[in-house]
Tab-separated table of C-alpha atoms and ligand atoms in Angstrom:
chain	number	residue	atom	x	y	z
U	1228	UNK	CA	75.426	72.585	96.913
U	1229	UNK	CA	78.540	74.665	96.830
U	1230	UNK	CA	77.044	77.046	99.363
U	1231	UNK	CA	76.120	74.212	101.700
U	1232	UNK	CA	79.547	72.645	101.372
U	1233	UNK	CA	81.235	75.934	102.112
U	1234	UNK	CA	79.064	76.635	105.104
U	1235	UNK	CA	79.773	73.225	106.551
U	1236	UNK	CA	83.447	73.806	106.024
U	1237	UNK	CA	83.160	77.237	107.629
U	1238	UNK	CA	81.489	75.901	110.730
U	1239	UNK	CA	83.980	73.059	110.848
U	1240	UNK	CA	86.940	75.403	110.525
U	1241	UNK	CA	85.700	77.543	113.363
U	1242	UNK	CA	85.847	74.469	115.619
U	1243	UNK	CA	89.600	74.536	115.248
U	1244	UNK	CA	89.514	78.111	116.455
U	1245	UNK	CA	87.442	77.145	119.480
U	1246	UNK	CA	84.356	79.121	118.539
U	1247	UNK	CA	81.980	76.221	117.993
U	1248	UNK	CA	81.413	72.956	119.777
U	1249	UNK	CA	82.361	70.776	116.791
U	1250	UNK	CA	85.434	68.576	117.168
U	1251	UNK	CA	88.518	68.264	115.022
U	1252	UNK	CA	87.129	64.930	113.801
U	1253	UNK	CA	84.114	66.776	112.404
U	1254	UNK	CA	86.416	69.075	110.506
U	1255	UNK	CA	88.290	66.196	108.898
U	1256	UNK	CA	85.004	64.545	107.890
U	1257	UNK	CA	83.800	67.763	106.306
U	1258	UNK	CA	86.958	68.150	104.304
U	1259	UNK	CA	86.614	64.626	102.935
U	1260	UNK	CA	83.193	65.608	101.604
U	1261	UNK	CA	84.875	67.940	99.150
U	1262	UNK	CA	85.318	66.120	95.824
U	1263	UNK	CA	89.002	65.426	95.356
U	1264	UNK	CA	90.539	66.838	93.339
U	1265	UNK	CA	88.072	69.726	93.164
U	1266	UNK	CA	88.935	70.288	89.518
U	1267	UNK	CA	91.456	68.638	87.291
U	1268	UNK	CA	93.078	71.518	85.499
U	1269	UNK	CA	96.353	71.221	83.676
U	1270	UNK	CA	98.558	73.836	85.279
U	1271	UNK	CA	101.133	74.167	82.497
U	1272	UNK	CA	100.338	75.892	79.220
U	1273	UNK	CA	100.648	73.543	76.228
U	1274	UNK	CA	103.902	73.642	74.212
U	1275	UNK	CA	102.129	74.996	71.128
U	1276	UNK	CA	100.586	77.843	73.164
U	1277	UNK	CA	104.029	78.764	74.521
U	1278	UNK	CA	105.494	78.658	70.989
U	1279	UNK	CA	102.724	80.957	69.692
U	1280	UNK	CA	103.416	83.441	72.488
U	1281	UNK	CA	107.074	83.688	71.379
U	1282	UNK	CA	106.044	84.194	67.751
U	1283	UNK	CA	103.592	86.892	68.793
U	1284	UNK	CA	106.340	88.620	70.801
U	1285	UNK	CA	108.564	88.584	67.689
U	1286	UNK	CA	105.866	90.245	65.626
U	1287	UNK	CA	105.549	92.990	68.262
U	1288	UNK	CA	109.219	93.829	68.673
U	1289	UNK	CA	109.963	93.477	64.890
U	1290	UNK	CA	113.765	93.483	65.202
U	1291	UNK	CA	116.367	92.790	67.866
U	1292	UNK	CA	117.359	90.215	70.443
U	1293	UNK	CA	115.160	89.375	73.431
U	1294	UNK	CA	116.756	87.846	76.522
U	1295	UNK	CA	114.627	86.684	79.442
U	1296	UNK	CA	116.462	85.463	82.539
U	1297	UNK	CA	115.191	83.855	85.708
U	1298	UNK	CA	116.146	85.641	88.907
U	1299	UNK	CA	118.534	83.706	91.108
U	1300	UNK	CA	117.086	81.163	93.483
U	1301	UNK	CA	118.738	81.638	96.897
U	1302	UNK	CA	121.004	78.713	97.717
U	1303	UNK	CA	120.171	78.782	101.418
U	1304	UNK	CA	116.890	77.935	103.086
U	1305	UNK	CA	114.331	80.636	102.392
U	1306	UNK	CA	110.886	80.915	103.865
U	1307	UNK	CA	109.176	81.626	100.589
U	1308	UNK	CA	108.919	79.244	97.646
U	1309	UNK	CA	110.761	80.341	94.531
U	1310	UNK	CA	108.356	82.310	92.376
U	1311	UNK	CA	109.334	82.507	88.713
U	1312	UNK	CA	109.436	85.813	86.883
U	1313	UNK	CA	106.075	86.256	85.189
U	1314	UNK	CA	107.567	86.839	81.725
U	1315	UNK	CA	109.880	83.819	82.015
U	1316	UNK	CA	106.912	81.672	83.009
U	1317	UNK	CA	104.714	83.127	80.252
U	1318	UNK	CA	107.171	82.575	77.395
U	1319	UNK	CA	108.944	79.373	78.526
U	1320	UNK	CA	106.631	77.581	80.972
U	1321	UNK	CA	109.703	76.841	83.126
U	1322	UNK	CA	109.343	77.774	86.797
U	1323	UNK	CA	112.771	76.839	88.159
U	1324	UNK	CA	116.175	78.518	88.120
U	1325	UNK	CA	118.314	78.902	86.064
U	1326	UNK	CA	116.486	79.428	82.794
U	1327	UNK	CA	117.275	81.813	79.971
U	1328	UNK	CA	115.453	82.451	76.717
U	1329	UNK	CA	117.163	84.122	73.768
U	1330	UNK	CA	115.068	85.115	70.746
U	1331	UNK	CA	116.557	86.621	67.604
U	1332	UNK	CA	113.965	88.604	65.680
U	1333	UNK	CA	114.095	90.218	62.240
U	1334	UNK	CA	111.208	91.481	60.093
U	1335	UNK	CA	108.803	90.545	62.856
U	1336	UNK	CA	109.774	86.878	62.598
U	1337	UNK	CA	111.643	84.562	64.946
U	1338	UNK	CA	114.993	83.863	63.275
U	1339	UNK	CA	116.154	81.678	66.130
U	1340	UNK	CA	115.087	80.724	69.633
U	1341	UNK	CA	117.246	79.155	72.310
U	1342	UNK	CA	116.173	77.915	75.720
U	1343	UNK	CA	119.091	77.542	78.147
U	1344	UNK	CA	118.660	75.111	81.014
U	1345	UNK	CA	120.992	73.535	83.543
U	1346	UNK	CA	122.324	69.961	83.355
U	1347	UNK	CA	121.317	67.249	85.844
U	1348	UNK	CA	122.901	67.899	89.230
U	1349	UNK	CA	123.062	65.312	91.997
U	1350	UNK	CA	123.686	67.952	94.646
U	1351	UNK	CA	120.730	70.082	93.510
U	1352	UNK	CA	118.510	66.990	93.495
U	1353	UNK	CA	119.633	66.049	97.005
U	1354	UNK	CA	118.572	69.399	98.473
U	1355	UNK	CA	115.747	70.486	96.222
U	1356	UNK	CA	114.494	67.542	94.175
U	1357	UNK	CA	113.857	67.747	90.457
U	1358	UNK	CA	114.272	70.815	88.337
U	1359	UNK	CA	113.803	71.328	84.630
U	1360	UNK	CA	116.983	70.350	82.791
U	1361	UNK	CA	118.002	70.517	79.139
U	1362	UNK	CA	116.697	67.609	77.086
U	1363	UNK	CA	113.897	66.288	74.888
U	1364	UNK	CA	111.290	66.466	77.660
U	1365	UNK	CA	111.886	70.174	78.271
U	1366	UNK	CA	111.857	70.835	74.519
U	1367	UNK	CA	108.471	69.148	74.035
U	1368	UNK	CA	106.949	70.848	77.088
U	1369	UNK	CA	108.042	74.295	75.909
U	1370	UNK	CA	107.222	73.876	72.205
U	1371	UNK	CA	110.903	73.899	71.145
U	1372	UNK	CA	112.813	71.681	68.725
U	1373	UNK	CA	115.325	69.490	70.606
U	1374	UNK	CA	118.280	71.398	69.145
U	1375	UNK	CA	116.864	74.691	70.460
U	1376	UNK	CA	117.342	73.626	74.089
U	1377	UNK	CA	120.926	74.141	75.236
U	1378	UNK	CA	122.719	73.138	78.413
U	1379	UNK	CA	124.031	76.050	80.459
U	1380	UNK	CA	127.698	75.618	81.188
U	1381	UNK	CA	127.674	76.978	84.717
U	1382	UNK	CA	124.313	76.416	86.408
U	1383	UNK	CA	124.694	79.013	89.148
U	1384	UNK	CA	126.827	81.450	87.181
U	1385	UNK	CA	125.887	84.950	86.159
U	1386	UNK	CA	125.745	86.138	82.568
U	1387	UNK	CA	128.982	87.861	81.759
U	1388	UNK	CA	131.029	85.294	83.630
U	1389	UNK	CA	130.010	81.653	83.432
U	1390	UNK	CA	127.184	81.721	80.903
U	1391	UNK	CA	129.373	81.485	77.810
U	1392	UNK	CA	126.856	79.648	75.627
U	1393	UNK	CA	124.217	82.222	76.407
U	1394	UNK	CA	126.539	85.114	75.570
U	1395	UNK	CA	127.450	83.457	72.283
U	1396	UNK	CA	123.774	83.193	71.294
U	1397	UNK	CA	123.185	86.846	72.181
U	1398	UNK	CA	126.289	87.933	70.227
U	1399	UNK	CA	125.163	85.950	67.204
U	1400	UNK	CA	121.692	87.517	67.387
U	1401	UNK	CA	123.123	91.031	67.734
U	1402	UNK	CA	125.344	90.464	64.690
U	1403	UNK	CA	122.304	89.468	62.658
U	1404	UNK	CA	119.971	92.231	63.832
U	1405	UNK	CA	122.303	94.983	65.055
U	1406	UNK	CA	120.060	95.259	68.120
U	1407	UNK	CA	118.300	96.519	70.069
U	1408	UNK	CA	118.716	94.216	73.044
U	1409	UNK	CA	115.382	93.724	74.815
U	1410	UNK	CA	115.601	92.860	78.526
U	1411	UNK	CA	113.255	92.590	81.487
U	1412	UNK	CA	113.839	93.775	85.088
U	1413	UNK	CA	116.167	96.616	84.153
U	1414	UNK	CA	117.165	98.558	87.225
U	1415	UNK	CA	118.949	101.896	87.227
U	1416	UNK	CA	122.623	101.258	86.563
U	1417	UNK	CA	125.013	102.808	89.032
U	1418	UNK	CA	127.613	104.414	86.846
U	1419	UNK	CA	130.986	105.101	88.370
U	1420	UNK	CA	133.499	107.485	86.900
U	1421	UNK	CA	137.237	107.125	86.473
U	1422	UNK	CA	137.814	109.566	89.306
U	1423	UNK	CA	136.264	107.051	91.674
U	1424	UNK	CA	139.166	104.723	90.965
U	1425	UNK	CA	137.805	102.603	88.144
U	1426	UNK	CA	139.355	102.149	84.718
U	1427	UNK	CA	136.303	102.701	82.538
U	1428	UNK	CA	133.625	105.334	82.743
U	1429	UNK	CA	131.073	102.732	81.832
U	1430	UNK	CA	131.765	100.410	84.701
U	1431	UNK	CA	128.544	99.603	86.461
U	1432	UNK	CA	127.371	98.047	89.646
U	1433	UNK	CA	124.773	95.580	88.481
U	1434	UNK	CA	122.031	94.361	90.764
U	1435	UNK	CA	120.273	91.825	88.535
U	1436	UNK	CA	121.394	89.259	85.990
U	1437	UNK	CA	119.911	91.487	83.306
U	1438	UNK	CA	122.015	94.408	84.515
U	1439	UNK	CA	125.129	92.212	84.325
U	1440	UNK	CA	124.261	91.178	80.798
U	1441	UNK	CA	123.521	94.759	79.774
U	1442	UNK	CA	126.819	95.945	81.235
U	1443	UNK	CA	128.710	93.142	79.498
U	1444	UNK	CA	127.291	93.887	76.037
U	1445	UNK	CA	127.558	97.666	76.492
U	1446	UNK	CA	131.282	97.153	77.103
U	1447	UNK	CA	131.592	95.163	73.890
U	1448	UNK	CA	129.302	97.425	71.860
U	1449	UNK	CA	128.991	100.890	73.434
U	1450	UNK	CA	126.493	101.951	70.745
U	1451	UNK	CA	124.100	99.099	71.558
U	1452	UNK	CA	120.529	100.183	72.316
U	1453	UNK	CA	118.965	98.410	75.282
U	1454	UNK	CA	115.202	98.482	75.721
U	1455	UNK	CA	112.697	97.010	78.118
U	1456	UNK	CA	110.699	94.082	76.773
U	1457	UNK	CA	107.959	95.137	79.212
U	1458	UNK	CA	105.428	96.824	76.966
U	1459	UNK	CA	105.638	94.274	74.124
U	1460	UNK	CA	105.328	91.370	76.587
U	1461	UNK	CA	102.655	93.153	78.602
U	1462	UNK	CA	100.529	93.790	75.526
U	1463	UNK	CA	100.434	90.046	74.862
U	1464	UNK	CA	99.868	89.046	78.466
U	1465	UNK	CA	96.867	91.374	78.641
U	1466	UNK	CA	94.841	89.075	76.358
U	1467	UNK	CA	94.173	85.817	78.147
U	1468	UNK	CA	93.846	82.411	76.493
U	1469	UNK	CA	91.133	79.920	77.441
U	1470	UNK	CA	93.687	78.063	79.577
U	1471	UNK	CA	94.663	81.208	81.446
U	1472	UNK	CA	91.018	82.141	82.013
U	1473	UNK	CA	90.330	78.690	83.460
U	1474	UNK	CA	93.197	79.101	85.942
U	1475	UNK	CA	92.045	82.591	86.978
U	1476	UNK	CA	88.492	81.316	87.370
U	1477	UNK	CA	89.676	78.539	89.674
U	1478	UNK	CA	91.740	81.025	91.708
U	1479	UNK	CA	88.668	83.293	91.961
U	1480	UNK	CA	86.456	80.383	92.980
U	1481	UNK	CA	88.875	79.492	95.786
U	1482	UNK	CA	88.885	83.123	96.980
U	1483	UNK	CA	85.091	83.107	96.918
U	1484	UNK	CA	84.993	80.006	99.078
U	1485	UNK	CA	87.500	81.585	101.474
U	1486	UNK	CA	85.220	84.602	101.686
U	1487	UNK	CA	82.211	82.413	102.506
U	1488	UNK	CA	84.137	80.713	105.305
U	1489	UNK	CA	85.174	84.077	106.780
U	1490	UNK	CA	81.598	85.387	106.597
U	1491	UNK	CA	80.167	82.263	108.207
U	1492	UNK	CA	82.558	82.612	111.142
U	1493	UNK	CA	82.781	86.348	111.741
U	1494	UNK	CA	81.816	87.648	115.183
U	1495	UNK	CA	82.999	90.278	117.669
U	1496	UNK	CA	85.996	89.039	119.653
U	1497	UNK	CA	87.637	87.307	116.715
U	1498	UNK	CA	91.069	88.568	115.671
U	1499	UNK	CA	91.787	89.726	112.142
U	1500	UNK	CA	94.523	87.097	111.911
U	1501	UNK	CA	91.967	84.381	112.625
U	1502	UNK	CA	90.042	85.468	109.548
U	1503	UNK	CA	93.307	85.385	107.586
U	1504	UNK	CA	94.038	81.877	108.894
U	1505	UNK	CA	90.648	80.593	107.707
U	1506	UNK	CA	91.218	82.204	104.341
U	1507	UNK	CA	94.685	80.714	103.831
U	1508	UNK	CA	93.404	77.335	105.037
U	1509	UNK	CA	90.853	77.248	102.230
U	1510	UNK	CA	93.487	78.279	99.678
U	1511	UNK	CA	95.862	75.463	100.467
U	1512	UNK	CA	93.171	72.830	100.990
U	1513	UNK	CA	92.091	73.583	97.439
U	1514	UNK	CA	95.543	73.337	95.902
U	1515	UNK	CA	96.351	77.023	95.497
U	1516	UNK	CA	99.937	77.760	94.489
U	1517	UNK	CA	99.970	80.544	97.077
U	1518	UNK	CA	98.429	83.850	97.928
U	1519	UNK	CA	98.495	86.474	95.185
U	1520	UNK	CA	99.306	89.202	97.745
U	1521	UNK	CA	99.310	89.687	101.508
U	1522	UNK	CA	95.670	89.184	102.618
U	1523	UNK	CA	93.933	92.319	103.896
U	1524	UNK	CA	91.652	91.435	106.846
U	1525	UNK	CA	90.797	94.881	108.153
U	1526	UNK	CA	88.222	95.708	110.815
U	1527	UNK	CA	86.820	99.009	112.080
U	1528	UNK	CA	89.264	101.867	111.459
U	1529	UNK	CA	91.667	99.556	109.615
U	1530	UNK	CA	89.152	99.139	106.778
U	1531	UNK	CA	90.000	102.720	105.761
U	1532	UNK	CA	93.675	101.786	105.229
U	1533	UNK	CA	93.722	100.746	101.587
U	1534	UNK	CA	96.551	98.199	101.706
U	1535	UNK	CA	96.371	97.321	105.425
U	1536	UNK	CA	98.110	93.987	106.068
U	1537	UNK	CA	98.978	93.933	109.778
U	1538	UNK	CA	95.872	91.867	110.622
U	1539	UNK	CA	96.305	91.966	114.444
U	1540	UNK	CA	93.204	93.804	115.711
U	1541	UNK	CA	90.358	92.204	117.661
U	1542	UNK	CA	86.925	92.742	116.108
U	1543	UNK	CA	84.416	94.759	118.110
U	1544	UNK	CA	80.617	94.677	118.023
U	1545	UNK	CA	79.326	96.968	115.284
U	1546	UNK	CA	82.571	96.894	113.272
U	1547	UNK	CA	82.540	96.677	109.550
U	1548	UNK	CA	85.168	94.203	108.283
U	1549	UNK	CA	86.839	94.542	104.889
U	1550	UNK	CA	88.590	91.444	103.515
U	1551	UNK	CA	90.561	91.849	100.279
U	1552	UNK	CA	92.003	88.423	99.501
U	1553	UNK	CA	93.240	86.531	96.454
U	1554	UNK	CA	94.299	82.941	96.026
U	1555	UNK	CA	96.920	82.191	93.382
U	1556	UNK	CA	96.263	79.047	91.347
U	1557	UNK	CA	98.688	77.629	88.807
U	1558	UNK	CA	100.608	80.943	89.116
U	1559	UNK	CA	97.495	83.008	88.235
U	1560	UNK	CA	96.158	85.613	90.644
U	1561	UNK	CA	92.700	86.435	91.872
U	1562	UNK	CA	91.652	89.550	93.781
U	1563	UNK	CA	88.296	89.693	95.563
U	1564	UNK	CA	87.017	92.082	98.248
U	1565	UNK	CA	83.959	91.935	100.454
U	1566	UNK	CA	82.892	94.124	103.372
U	1567	UNK	CA	80.674	92.633	106.059
U	1568	UNK	CA	79.363	93.328	109.584
U	1569	UNK	CA	81.173	91.741	112.545
U	1570	UNK	CA	77.866	91.551	114.436
U	1571	UNK	CA	76.044	89.874	111.549
U	1572	UNK	CA	73.852	92.785	110.429
U	1573	UNK	CA	74.759	96.133	108.883
U	1574	UNK	CA	73.793	99.333	110.709
U	1575	UNK	CA	71.623	101.730	108.683
U	1576	UNK	CA	74.638	103.918	107.803
U	1577	UNK	CA	76.815	100.928	106.881
U	1578	UNK	CA	74.030	99.552	104.724
U	1579	UNK	CA	73.588	102.855	102.882
U	1580	UNK	CA	77.331	103.029	102.143
U	1581	UNK	CA	77.430	99.353	101.163
U	1582	UNK	CA	74.514	99.629	98.762
U	1583	UNK	CA	76.014	102.736	97.181
U	1584	UNK	CA	79.301	100.923	96.532
U	1585	UNK	CA	77.393	97.931	95.175
U	1586	UNK	CA	75.467	100.185	92.780
U	1587	UNK	CA	78.727	101.896	91.766
U	1588	UNK	CA	80.257	98.518	90.930
U	1589	UNK	CA	77.159	97.519	88.954
U	1590	UNK	CA	77.369	100.772	86.980
U	1591	UNK	CA	81.037	100.165	86.107
U	1592	UNK	CA	80.292	96.560	85.165
U	1593	UNK	CA	77.440	97.731	82.920
U	1594	UNK	CA	79.881	100.079	81.148
U	1595	UNK	CA	82.375	97.244	80.584
U	1596	UNK	CA	82.407	96.123	76.959
U	1597	UNK	CA	84.938	96.021	74.122
U	1598	UNK	CA	86.210	99.530	73.426
U	1599	UNK	CA	85.470	100.843	76.935
U	1600	UNK	CA	88.314	102.392	78.918
U	1601	UNK	CA	89.306	102.405	82.582
U	1602	UNK	CA	88.315	106.088	82.646
U	1603	UNK	CA	84.762	105.232	81.622
U	1604	UNK	CA	84.525	102.567	84.329
U	1605	UNK	CA	85.850	105.051	86.888
U	1606	UNK	CA	83.409	107.736	85.810
U	1607	UNK	CA	80.439	105.360	85.976
U	1608	UNK	CA	81.302	104.469	89.588
U	1609	UNK	CA	81.997	108.085	90.568
U	1610	UNK	CA	78.630	109.229	89.207
U	1611	UNK	CA	76.720	106.740	91.375
U	1612	UNK	CA	78.730	107.745	94.442
U	1613	UNK	CA	78.147	111.442	93.750
U	1614	UNK	CA	74.413	110.954	93.085
U	1615	UNK	CA	74.134	109.197	96.469
U	1616	UNK	CA	75.375	112.363	98.176
U	1617	UNK	CA	79.064	111.532	98.709
U	1618	UNK	CA	82.004	113.566	97.436
U	1619	UNK	CA	83.888	111.033	95.273
U	1620	UNK	CA	87.205	112.871	95.503
U	1621	UNK	CA	87.019	112.640	99.311
U	1622	UNK	CA	85.668	109.127	99.797
U	1623	UNK	CA	87.232	107.230	96.886
U	1624	UNK	CA	90.984	107.853	96.680
U	1625	UNK	CA	91.833	105.046	94.205
U	1626	UNK	CA	91.006	103.941	90.662
U	1627	UNK	CA	88.408	101.221	90.277
U	1628	UNK	CA	90.192	98.819	87.902
U	1629	UNK	CA	93.410	97.083	86.996
U	1630	UNK	CA	94.374	94.145	84.818
U	1631	UNK	CA	94.844	90.777	86.519
U	1632	UNK	CA	96.725	87.664	85.411
U	1633	UNK	CA	100.059	86.164	86.413
U	1634	UNK	CA	100.480	89.281	88.544
U	1635	UNK	CA	97.697	90.732	90.640
U	1636	UNK	CA	98.406	94.067	88.969
U	1637	UNK	CA	99.071	92.689	85.509
U	1638	UNK	CA	100.288	94.725	82.551
U	1639	UNK	CA	97.686	95.933	80.062
U	1640	UNK	CA	96.198	98.949	78.363
U	1641	UNK	CA	93.579	101.538	79.329
U	1642	UNK	CA	91.390	100.510	76.381
U	1643	UNK	CA	89.660	97.191	76.879
U	1644	UNK	CA	89.216	94.414	74.320
U	1645	UNK	CA	87.831	90.854	74.485
U	1646	UNK	CA	90.048	88.415	76.380
U	1647	UNK	CA	91.236	90.961	78.943
U	1648	UNK	CA	90.664	90.214	82.617
U	1649	UNK	CA	90.264	93.135	85.003
U	1650	UNK	CA	88.946	93.922	88.459
U	1651	UNK	CA	86.203	96.409	89.290
U	1652	UNK	CA	86.635	97.619	92.854
U	1653	UNK	CA	84.957	100.848	93.882
U	1654	UNK	CA	84.950	101.797	97.549
U	1655	UNK	CA	83.832	104.424	100.030
U	1656	UNK	CA	86.027	105.195	103.032
U	1657	UNK	CA	84.711	107.436	105.839
U	1658	UNK	CA	87.267	107.675	108.641
U	1659	UNK	CA	85.011	109.630	111.012
U	1660	UNK	CA	82.556	106.694	111.095
U	1661	UNK	CA	85.145	103.898	110.823
U	1662	UNK	CA	83.413	102.774	107.670
U	1663	UNK	CA	85.528	101.316	104.898
U	1664	UNK	CA	83.633	99.499	102.155
U	1665	UNK	CA	85.203	98.060	99.020
U	1666	UNK	CA	83.556	95.516	96.737
U	1667	UNK	CA	85.879	93.889	94.227
U	1668	UNK	CA	85.209	91.309	91.544
U	1669	UNK	CA	87.047	89.931	88.536
U	1670	UNK	CA	85.609	90.356	85.038
U	1671	UNK	CA	86.481	88.886	81.664
U	1672	UNK	CA	85.831	91.215	78.720
U	1673	UNK	CA	83.764	89.257	76.175
U	1674	UNK	CA	82.723	90.031	72.585
U	1675	UNK	CA	79.453	91.531	73.801
U	1676	UNK	CA	80.186	92.798	77.310
U	1677	UNK	CA	81.687	91.005	80.263
U	1678	UNK	CA	81.450	87.925	82.482
U	1679	UNK	CA	82.124	87.954	86.223
U	1680	UNK	CA	84.671	85.277	87.181
U	1681	UNK	CA	84.284	85.677	90.948
U	1682	UNK	CA	80.580	84.995	91.351
U	1683	UNK	CA	81.238	82.475	94.120
U	1684	UNK	CA	81.542	85.226	96.718
U	1685	UNK	CA	78.211	86.448	98.213
U	1686	UNK	CA	77.493	90.078	97.471
U	1687	UNK	CA	74.025	91.457	98.190
U	1688	UNK	CA	73.146	92.722	101.687
U	1689	UNK	CA	70.737	89.803	102.141
U	1690	UNK	CA	73.278	87.174	101.052
U	1691	UNK	CA	75.928	88.644	103.320
U	1692	UNK	CA	73.704	88.977	106.386
U	1693	UNK	CA	72.320	85.458	105.881
U	1694	UNK	CA	75.820	83.959	105.900
U	1695	UNK	CA	77.084	86.151	108.744
U	1696	UNK	CA	74.166	85.198	111.033
U	1697	UNK	CA	73.702	81.531	110.124
U	1698	UNK	CA	75.776	80.114	112.990
U	1699	UNK	CA	74.459	82.447	115.686
Y	3141	LIG	N1	94.362	93.649	96.471
Y	3141	LIG	C1	94.998	94.689	95.785
Y	3141	LIG	C2	94.112	95.397	94.882
Y	3141	LIG	O1	92.908	95.303	95.011
Y	3141	LIG	O2	94.515	96.047	93.966
Y	3142	MN	MN1	92.436	94.859	92.962
Y	3143	MN	MN1	92.036	93.665	96.049
């Protein structure tokens, strides 16, 4: 059913591109056939899940003060939607700006937590609509007590100047714990010396809000240790909850449908950007929150460029096309790659390479179970590639796995445990033959092995050729 629906949509979409005889009316009819909404998933994590994440962070950092700050939303018109910082989203559930979270931790326990949010603003509402403001609603949504949500004094101010209430909470926490101060997004501080005309040696040019805050508290307490919250937060984010898995699975399903539409419409003469347009069309028709990264629609020689994103070339007969695309749904990424023939059928050489990569992916997936490591997955893929007569160090210049979650390259460890979500993406790239094949899927590590979350994208040679030739 899903296949049929996707194929109909694919044919219908191509009408817009002028490739088929179908009319725009047909396309609209086809879209209405899709159940609406496709799935009713709650996008926001529940308040109690957010509260547990903060408690778990406290147990990891043991002692100190954690401050998470949103990055500043540009006041002027920007082409891109504001994307919250992944850690801010993960620990507060708030996606707008400004938001600040201050946690005071001692003995592995949360001694206090404060969420700072702006007050209502008529001028903000006029230009941008609603944003999350301090109050009972925000407290309930984030799993806070009402008194733990505080109004920021100066909504657009920077810590160190207008954010007095925030500084007071940090000072109080530092008094109780004596540090360290845990921050995210720490850039290198530019330290200027007195000889450059400044009063203090420790004067810094700060590029982020975190840098401003760090500079401010280093002035007050030169002995203060400042550390990145990255590894403690990343360790938690690596293990996905059922809610997170559901969002990733929906994102992967959308990417799979996008892949089907591209396969059903591919032909020589098409431009790479037309494939990208079909792909993005499916994302947004299905309620994606965006694209997890710039889509890679690479044909012929471009398929050997690992992160190619120009997408301007016209497909030629006999080309192999590599599409590495990922919808983002409810802020969660997906990351799926398929390689397919522009003319509908693989040549003998392309097929041999494709089937080798497919077997390499199957070998890595078979090795995926609790306790396995990225190295073992890599080695399993390399062995298949070597046994097929290729030199892995020449034809496969990248690792085969990474964690996936709020970010397409999510934080996480080498060792794999249940609840982790990773990709497996071996490839073979042979420039002399213009053959670039990568096959990428998303896997959840389970108690006994793994489960593929991106099964909606066709994968065997037969499935791919059937879809690529169906409209010819
Ligand atoms: N699409 C980026 C990656 O596969 O890592
Ligand atoms: Mn990937
Ligand atoms: Mn990818």
